[in-house]
Short mmCIF file of C-alpha atoms in Angstrom, two decimals:
data_model
loop_
_atom_site.label_atom_id
_atom_site.label_comp_id
_atom_site.label_asym_id
_atom_site.label_seq_id
_atom_site.Cartn_x
_atom_site.Cartn_y
_atom_site.Cartn_z
CA MET D 1350 -132.12 90.02 119.11
CA LYS D 1351 -130.25 87.84 121.54
CA ALA D 1352 -129.17 84.35 120.46
CA SER D 1353 -130.62 81.41 122.33
CA PRO D 1354 -128.25 78.75 123.70
CA THR D 1355 -129.21 76.52 120.74
CA LEU D 1356 -128.36 79.19 118.16
CA THR D 1357 -125.15 79.99 120.01
CA ASN D 1358 -124.10 76.32 120.05
CA ASN D 1359 -124.92 75.90 116.37
CA MET D 1360 -122.91 78.97 115.38
CA GLN D 1361 -120.04 77.81 117.60
CA ALA D 1362 -120.01 74.42 115.84
CA VAL D 1363 -119.71 76.19 112.48
CA LEU D 1364 -116.98 78.46 113.85
CA ALA D 1365 -114.92 75.54 115.16
CA ASP D 1366 -115.06 73.77 111.81
CA LEU D 1367 -114.11 76.90 109.86
CA ILE D 1368 -111.12 77.59 112.12
CA GLU D 1369 -110.02 73.96 111.77
CA LEU D 1370 -110.49 74.14 107.99
CA HIS D 1371 -108.20 77.18 107.92
CA ILE D 1372 -105.57 75.37 109.99
CA GLN D 1373 -105.74 72.17 107.93
CA GLY D 1374 -105.56 74.16 104.70
CA LYS D 1375 -102.36 75.85 105.87
CA GLN D 1376 -100.91 72.54 107.07
CA ALA D 1377 -101.50 71.09 103.62
CA HIS D 1378 -100.27 74.27 101.90
CA TRP D 1379 -96.93 74.12 103.72
CA ASN D 1380 -96.35 70.38 103.37
CA ILE D 1381 -97.66 69.22 99.99
CA VAL D 1382 -95.30 67.69 97.48
CA GLY D 1383 -95.77 66.11 94.09
CA THR D 1384 -97.62 66.52 90.84
CA ASN D 1385 -99.37 69.86 90.36
CA PHE D 1386 -97.80 71.19 93.54
CA ARG D 1387 -98.00 74.84 92.54
CA ASP D 1388 -101.63 74.75 91.44
CA LEU D 1389 -102.73 73.04 94.66
CA HIS D 1390 -100.50 75.29 96.76
CA LEU D 1391 -102.27 78.36 95.33
CA GLN D 1392 -105.72 76.78 95.50
CA LEU D 1393 -105.20 75.98 99.18
CA ASP D 1394 -104.55 79.66 99.84
CA GLU D 1395 -107.96 80.46 98.33
CA ILE D 1396 -109.62 77.91 100.61
CA VAL D 1397 -107.73 79.20 103.65
CA ASP D 1398 -108.65 82.81 102.88
CA ALA D 1399 -112.33 81.89 102.53
CA ALA D 1400 -112.32 79.82 105.73
CA ARG D 1401 -110.73 82.69 107.67
CA LEU D 1402 -113.21 85.20 106.27
CA PHE D 1403 -116.18 82.93 106.99
CA ALA D 1404 -114.92 82.25 110.53
CA ASP D 1405 -114.69 85.98 111.13
CA ASP D 1406 -118.15 86.51 109.67
CA ILE D 1407 -119.78 83.89 111.91
CA ALA D 1408 -117.89 85.05 115.01
CA GLU D 1409 -118.92 88.65 114.40
CA ARG D 1410 -122.49 87.51 113.82
CA MET D 1411 -122.33 85.74 117.18
CA ARG D 1412 -121.23 88.95 118.87
CA ALA D 1413 -123.97 90.91 117.10
CA LEU D 1414 -126.42 88.46 118.69
CA HIS D 1415 -124.79 88.80 122.15
CA ALA D 1416 -123.18 85.36 121.97
CA LEU D 1417 -119.52 84.67 122.73
CA PRO D 1418 -117.46 82.97 120.03
CA ASP D 1419 -114.67 80.70 121.25
CA GLY D 1420 -111.81 80.26 118.80
CA ARG D 1421 -109.22 78.97 121.25
CA SER D 1422 -107.18 76.07 119.96
CA ALA D 1423 -108.28 73.70 122.74
CA THR D 1424 -111.94 74.49 122.06
CA VAL D 1425 -111.54 74.03 118.30
CA ALA D 1426 -109.62 70.75 118.73
CA LYS D 1427 -112.33 69.36 121.00
CA ALA D 1428 -115.32 70.61 119.00
CA THR D 1429 -114.43 70.24 115.33
CA ASN D 1430 -116.18 67.69 113.15
CA LEU D 1431 -113.33 67.61 110.61
CA PRO D 1432 -111.20 64.48 110.36
CA ALA D 1433 -107.65 64.94 111.64
CA PHE D 1434 -105.00 66.02 109.17
CA PRO D 1435 -101.68 64.10 109.25
CA GLU D 1436 -98.35 65.61 110.18
CA GLY D 1437 -95.39 65.74 107.82
CA LEU D 1438 -95.13 65.81 104.06
CA ILE D 1439 -98.20 64.79 102.10
CA ASN D 1440 -98.44 64.10 98.39
CA THR D 1441 -100.84 66.18 96.36
CA LYS D 1442 -103.24 63.30 95.66
CA ASP D 1443 -103.66 62.50 99.36
CA ALA D 1444 -103.83 66.19 100.30
CA ILE D 1445 -106.64 66.70 97.78
CA ASP D 1446 -108.65 63.81 99.23
CA ARG D 1447 -108.14 65.07 102.78
CA ILE D 1448 -108.98 68.70 101.98
CA VAL D 1449 -112.12 67.63 100.12
CA ALA D 1450 -113.09 65.53 103.17
CA ALA D 1451 -112.52 68.56 105.42
CA LEU D 1452 -114.57 70.82 103.15
CA GLU D 1453 -117.39 68.26 103.06
CA ALA D 1454 -117.30 67.83 106.85
CA ALA D 1455 -117.54 71.61 107.38
CA VAL D 1456 -120.46 71.78 104.96
CA GLY D 1457 -122.03 68.80 106.73
CA THR D 1458 -122.02 70.68 110.02
CA MET D 1459 -123.59 73.71 108.37
CA ARG D 1460 -126.31 71.61 106.76
CA LYS D 1461 -126.93 69.78 110.05
CA VAL D 1462 -127.54 73.02 112.01
CA HIS D 1463 -129.18 74.96 109.18
CA ASP D 1464 -132.84 74.36 109.94
CA GLU D 1465 -132.51 75.23 113.64
CA VAL D 1466 -130.51 78.33 112.73
CA ASP D 1467 -133.03 79.37 110.09
CA GLU D 1468 -135.94 78.92 112.48
CA GLU D 1469 -134.43 81.35 114.98
CA ASP D 1470 -132.46 83.70 112.74
CA PRO D 1471 -132.83 83.68 108.95
CA THR D 1472 -130.04 86.26 108.65
CA THR D 1473 -127.52 83.82 110.11
CA ALA D 1474 -128.95 81.10 107.85
CA ASP D 1475 -128.18 83.38 104.91
CA LEU D 1476 -124.54 83.41 105.99
CA LEU D 1477 -124.58 79.62 106.05
CA HIS D 1478 -125.98 79.57 102.51
CA THR D 1479 -123.06 81.69 101.31
CA PHE D 1480 -120.51 79.53 103.13
CA ILE D 1481 -122.02 76.28 101.83
CA GLU D 1482 -122.10 77.50 98.24
CA LYS D 1483 -118.44 78.50 98.23
CA LEU D 1484 -117.12 75.51 100.18
CA GLU D 1485 -118.98 73.06 97.93
CA GLN D 1486 -117.50 74.82 94.92
CA PHE D 1487 -114.03 74.44 96.43
CA ALA D 1488 -114.68 70.74 97.11
CA TRP D 1489 -115.72 70.20 93.49
CA MET D 1490 -112.81 72.14 92.00
CA THR D 1491 -110.22 70.62 94.31
CA GLY D 1492 -111.62 67.09 94.07
CA ALA D 1493 -111.76 67.23 90.27
CA GLU D 1494 -107.97 66.90 90.29
CA ASN D 1495 -108.31 63.27 91.45
CA MET D 1496 -111.63 62.45 89.79
CA LYS D 1497 -111.74 59.81 87.08
CA ALA D 1498 -113.73 60.47 83.91
CA SER D 1499 -115.66 57.30 84.75
CA ALA D 1500 -116.81 58.68 88.12
CA SER D 1501 -120.48 58.31 89.00
CA VAL D 1502 -122.27 61.64 88.61
CA THR D 1503 -125.90 62.71 88.42
CA GLN D 1504 -126.93 63.65 84.92
CA PRO D 1505 -130.09 65.44 83.82
CA ASP D 1506 -132.88 63.39 82.31
CA THR D 1507 -132.83 64.27 78.60
CA LYS D 1508 -136.03 62.45 77.64
#
């Protein structure tokens, strides 16, 4: 199978966000300070490792479909859907909020392109399912650090 331009563009969008997620995770990892520093420092490494693995998986899938992945920094900076990460030191509370926003933005891109990807190549859509599942889990676990017990959540109907 050879990827269409649409499938190629959709996979490239996912790739750009995953590379940017890796970069932002390392930026936070190196520059966080404050309460629960060590726990977040280690958790960020898990997120970075997953983002790097997922970026490699999608890039290799692109090549398997005769598409050319572009992971150059200029391409990623121009194409990513993730909000910019600040320079300098960042306290753990703010880093958590920003990393959760980055995770959610990356997942948002995957969900946005999913149906078009699935229509052309269900195998690539299966990769997106795996990525979405893990990144949403990271967003929940990371975000729980700042969540209030009074936060609005969806509960099952127990009637």
